[in-house]
Tab-separated table of C-alpha atoms in Angstrom:
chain	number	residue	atom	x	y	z
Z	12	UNK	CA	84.711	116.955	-74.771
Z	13	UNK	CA	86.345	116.391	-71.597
Z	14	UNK	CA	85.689	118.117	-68.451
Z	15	UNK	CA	88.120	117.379	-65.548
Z	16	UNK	CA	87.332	117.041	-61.920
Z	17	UNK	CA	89.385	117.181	-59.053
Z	18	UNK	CA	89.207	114.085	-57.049
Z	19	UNK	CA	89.429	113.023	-53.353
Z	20	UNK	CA	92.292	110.269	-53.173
Z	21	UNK	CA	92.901	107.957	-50.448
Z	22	UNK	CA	95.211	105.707	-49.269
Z	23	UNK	CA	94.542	103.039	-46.764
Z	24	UNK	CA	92.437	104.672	-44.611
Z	25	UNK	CA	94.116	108.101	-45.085
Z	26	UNK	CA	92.194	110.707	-46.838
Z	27	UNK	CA	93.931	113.328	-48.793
Z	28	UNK	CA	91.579	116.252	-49.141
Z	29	UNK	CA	89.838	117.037	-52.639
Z	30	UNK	CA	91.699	118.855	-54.621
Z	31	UNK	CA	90.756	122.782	-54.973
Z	32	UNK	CA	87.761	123.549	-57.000
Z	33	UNK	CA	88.465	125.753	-60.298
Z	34	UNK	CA	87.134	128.579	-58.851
Z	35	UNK	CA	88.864	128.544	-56.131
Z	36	UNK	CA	92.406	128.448	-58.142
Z	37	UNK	CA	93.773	131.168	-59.873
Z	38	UNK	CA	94.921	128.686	-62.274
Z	39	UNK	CA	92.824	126.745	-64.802
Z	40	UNK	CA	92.766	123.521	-63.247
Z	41	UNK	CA	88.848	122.486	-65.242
Z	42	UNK	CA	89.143	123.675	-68.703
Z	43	UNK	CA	87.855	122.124	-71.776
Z	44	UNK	CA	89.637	119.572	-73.878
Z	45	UNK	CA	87.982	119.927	-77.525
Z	46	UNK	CA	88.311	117.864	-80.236
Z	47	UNK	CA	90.264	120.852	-81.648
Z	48	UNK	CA	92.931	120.701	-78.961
Z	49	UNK	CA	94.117	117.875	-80.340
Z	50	UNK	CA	93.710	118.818	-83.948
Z	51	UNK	CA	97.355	117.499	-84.371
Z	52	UNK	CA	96.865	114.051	-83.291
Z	53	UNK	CA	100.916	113.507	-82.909
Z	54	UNK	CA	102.344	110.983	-80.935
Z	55	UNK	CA	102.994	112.685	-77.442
Z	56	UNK	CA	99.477	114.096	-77.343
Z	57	UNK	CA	98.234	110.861	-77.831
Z	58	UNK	CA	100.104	109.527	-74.806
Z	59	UNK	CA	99.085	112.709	-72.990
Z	60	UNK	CA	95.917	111.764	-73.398
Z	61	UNK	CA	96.793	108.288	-72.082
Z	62	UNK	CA	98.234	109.098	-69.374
Z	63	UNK	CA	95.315	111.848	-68.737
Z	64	UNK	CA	92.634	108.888	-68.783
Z	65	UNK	CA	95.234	106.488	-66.641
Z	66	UNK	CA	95.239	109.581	-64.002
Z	67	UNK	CA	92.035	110.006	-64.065
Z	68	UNK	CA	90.594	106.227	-63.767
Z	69	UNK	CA	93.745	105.252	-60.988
Z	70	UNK	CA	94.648	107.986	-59.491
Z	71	UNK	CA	97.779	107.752	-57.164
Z	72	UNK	CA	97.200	109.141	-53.123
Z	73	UNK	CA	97.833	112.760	-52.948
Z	74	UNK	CA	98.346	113.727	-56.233
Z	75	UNK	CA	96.012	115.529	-58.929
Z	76	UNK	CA	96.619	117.056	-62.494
Z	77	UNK	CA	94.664	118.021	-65.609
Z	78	UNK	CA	96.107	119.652	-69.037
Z	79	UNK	CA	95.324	123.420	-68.750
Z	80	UNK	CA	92.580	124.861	-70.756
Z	81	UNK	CA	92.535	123.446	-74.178
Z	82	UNK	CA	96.488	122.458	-74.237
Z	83	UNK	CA	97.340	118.962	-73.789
Z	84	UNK	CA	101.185	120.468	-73.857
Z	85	UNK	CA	100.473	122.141	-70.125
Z	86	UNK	CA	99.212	120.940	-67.410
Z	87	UNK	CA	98.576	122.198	-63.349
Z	88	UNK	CA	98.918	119.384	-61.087
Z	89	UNK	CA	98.919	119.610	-57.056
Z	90	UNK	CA	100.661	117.633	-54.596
Z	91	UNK	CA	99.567	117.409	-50.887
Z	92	UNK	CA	102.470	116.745	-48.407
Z	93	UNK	CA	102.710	113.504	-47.304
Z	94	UNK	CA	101.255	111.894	-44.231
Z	95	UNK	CA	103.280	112.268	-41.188
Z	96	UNK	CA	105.762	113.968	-42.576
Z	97	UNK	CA	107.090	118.209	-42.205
Z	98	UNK	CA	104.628	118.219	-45.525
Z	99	UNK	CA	101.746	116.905	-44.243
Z	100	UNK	CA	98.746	119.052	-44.740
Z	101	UNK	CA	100.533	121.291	-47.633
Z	102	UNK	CA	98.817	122.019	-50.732
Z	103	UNK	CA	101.519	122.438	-53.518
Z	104	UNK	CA	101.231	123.452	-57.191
Z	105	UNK	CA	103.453	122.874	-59.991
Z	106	UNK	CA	102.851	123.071	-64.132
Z	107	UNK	CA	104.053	120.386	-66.285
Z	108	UNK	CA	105.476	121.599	-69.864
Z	109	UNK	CA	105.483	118.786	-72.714
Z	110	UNK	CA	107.351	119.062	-76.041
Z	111	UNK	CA	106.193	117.412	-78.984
Z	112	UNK	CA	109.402	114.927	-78.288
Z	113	UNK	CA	107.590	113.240	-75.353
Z	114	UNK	CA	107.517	110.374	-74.016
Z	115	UNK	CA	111.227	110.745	-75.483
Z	116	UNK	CA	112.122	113.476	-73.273
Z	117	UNK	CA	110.799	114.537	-69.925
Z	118	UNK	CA	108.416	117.259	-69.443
Z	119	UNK	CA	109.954	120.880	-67.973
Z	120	UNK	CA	107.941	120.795	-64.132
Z	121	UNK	CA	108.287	123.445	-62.115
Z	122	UNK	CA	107.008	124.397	-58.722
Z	123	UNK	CA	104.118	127.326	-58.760
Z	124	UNK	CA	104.039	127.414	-54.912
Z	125	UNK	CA	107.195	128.594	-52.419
Z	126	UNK	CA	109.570	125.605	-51.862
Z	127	UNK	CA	112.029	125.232	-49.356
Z	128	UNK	CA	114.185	122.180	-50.596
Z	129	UNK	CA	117.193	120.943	-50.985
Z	130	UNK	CA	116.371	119.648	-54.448
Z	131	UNK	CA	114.394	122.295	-55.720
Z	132	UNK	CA	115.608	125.951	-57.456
Z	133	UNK	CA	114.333	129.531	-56.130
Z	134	UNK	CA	112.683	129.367	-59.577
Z	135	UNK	CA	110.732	126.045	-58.628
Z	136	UNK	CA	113.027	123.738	-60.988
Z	137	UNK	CA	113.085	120.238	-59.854
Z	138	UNK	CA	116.381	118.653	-59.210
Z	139	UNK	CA	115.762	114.927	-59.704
Z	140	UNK	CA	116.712	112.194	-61.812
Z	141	UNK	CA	114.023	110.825	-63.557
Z	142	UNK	CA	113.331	114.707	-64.909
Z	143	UNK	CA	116.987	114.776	-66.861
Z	144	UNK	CA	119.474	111.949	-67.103
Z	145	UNK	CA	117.655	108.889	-65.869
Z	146	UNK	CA	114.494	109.958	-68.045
Z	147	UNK	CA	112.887	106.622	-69.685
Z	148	UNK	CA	109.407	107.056	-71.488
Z	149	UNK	CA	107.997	104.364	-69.564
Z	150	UNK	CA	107.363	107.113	-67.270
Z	151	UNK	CA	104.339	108.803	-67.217
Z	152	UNK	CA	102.164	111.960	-65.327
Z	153	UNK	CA	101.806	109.648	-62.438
Z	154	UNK	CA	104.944	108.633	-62.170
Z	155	UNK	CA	106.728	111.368	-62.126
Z	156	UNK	CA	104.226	113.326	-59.593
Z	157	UNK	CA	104.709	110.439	-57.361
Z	158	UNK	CA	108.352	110.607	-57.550
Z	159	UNK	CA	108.102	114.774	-56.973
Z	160	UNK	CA	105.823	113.618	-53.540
Z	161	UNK	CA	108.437	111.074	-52.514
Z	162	UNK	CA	111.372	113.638	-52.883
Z	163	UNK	CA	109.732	115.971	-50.928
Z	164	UNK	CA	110.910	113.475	-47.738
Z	165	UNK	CA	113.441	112.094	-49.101
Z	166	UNK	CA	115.609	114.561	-50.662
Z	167	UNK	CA	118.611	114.338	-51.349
Z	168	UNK	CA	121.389	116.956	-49.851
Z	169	UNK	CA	124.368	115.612	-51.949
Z	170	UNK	CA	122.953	117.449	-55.080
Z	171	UNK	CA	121.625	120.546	-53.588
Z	172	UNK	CA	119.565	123.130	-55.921
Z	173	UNK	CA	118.921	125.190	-52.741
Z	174	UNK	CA	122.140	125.117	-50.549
Z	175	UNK	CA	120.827	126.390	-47.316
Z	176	UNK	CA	117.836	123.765	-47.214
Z	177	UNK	CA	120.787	121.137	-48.312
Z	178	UNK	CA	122.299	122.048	-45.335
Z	179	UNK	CA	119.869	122.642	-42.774
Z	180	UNK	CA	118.455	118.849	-43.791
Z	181	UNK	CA	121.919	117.739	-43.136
Z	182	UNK	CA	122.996	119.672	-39.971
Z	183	UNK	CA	120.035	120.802	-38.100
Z	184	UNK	CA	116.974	118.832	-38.840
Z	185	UNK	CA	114.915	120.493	-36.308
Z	186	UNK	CA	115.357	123.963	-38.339
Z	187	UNK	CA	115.147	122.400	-41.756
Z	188	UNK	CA	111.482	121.072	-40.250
Z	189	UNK	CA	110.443	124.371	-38.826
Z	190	UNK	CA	110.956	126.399	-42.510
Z	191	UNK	CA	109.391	123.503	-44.127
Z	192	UNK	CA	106.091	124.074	-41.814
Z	193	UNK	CA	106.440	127.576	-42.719
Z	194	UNK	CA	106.048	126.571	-46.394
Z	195	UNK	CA	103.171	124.442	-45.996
Z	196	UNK	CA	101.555	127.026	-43.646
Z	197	UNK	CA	101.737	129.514	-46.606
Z	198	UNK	CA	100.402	127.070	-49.113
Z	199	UNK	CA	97.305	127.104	-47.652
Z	200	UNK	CA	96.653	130.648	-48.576
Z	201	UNK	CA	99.346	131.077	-51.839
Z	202	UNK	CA	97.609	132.051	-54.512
């Protein structure tokens, strides 16, 4: 039986705070993964498991996820907003939904807390590459929670899921930045 624990991360010298405790999440970021959670032993929950234990043992700065309850299939993961960035010091949540197809296809992630992005839906649907055309199953949890962190500074306003962050990035930084703190401001009490 595996119980998971949220983790302090840091990253030469900077410190990302621990993640939430499970009681202080309204999501089940500490269940238990039984034996009988994996009852089917197929081929993606094996390499959920994998990349569980690789998460776990190496975990990449500023990032932290954990299958949800007893499902290998769903996880809750949290990024914290990059170092000296508009981000910095946000808290944001996202689940990760796995078919029985992965590595083979990319998991459906989706932001739980309010985004303002140019890449990123009103529904919390990521816009990025690696989630839908350039998908390759060498990627795993890490991976593709890193790439979510680095597209939060580096988005990309030619392929706009939300067309008034696409534009304020592009024609009025200084705005875009100021509804961006806004976001992170509210992540720090969103439940």
């Amino acid at each position: 039986m595996y119980k998971f624990q949220c983790i302090k991360a840091t990253n030469g010298g900077q410190t990302y705070p621990p993640s939430p405790t499970v009681d202080q999440l309204p999501i089940h970021f500490s269940g238990r993964l039984t034996f009988q959670a994996l009852r089917m032993s197929t081929p993606a929950r094996k390499r959920l498991m994998r990349d569980f234990k690789r998460l776990q043992q190496d975990p990449p700065a500023g990032i932290s996820g954990a299958p949800y309850d007893n499902n290998i299939m769903l996880w809750n993961a949290v990024i914290f907003g990059p170092d000296d960035t508009p981000w910095d010091g946000g808290t944001f949540k996202l689940t990760l939904q796995f078919s029985e197809d992965y590595p083979n296809k990319p998991p459906t992630v989706r932001f739980i807390s309010r985004m303002f992005h140019p890449n990123i839906y009103a529904d919390g649907s990521i816009c990025l590459d690696i989630l839908q055309n350039q998908w390759s199953p060498i990627y795993d949890v890490a991976a593709i929670l890193t790439s979510i962190q680095s597209l939060l500074c580096d988005p990309n306003p030619n392929s706009p899921a939300n067309s008034e962050a696409a534009r304020l990035f592009s024609e009025n930084k200084r705005e875009y930045n100021r509804k961006v703190r806004e976001i992170v401001e509210q992540s720090w009490t969103a439940d």
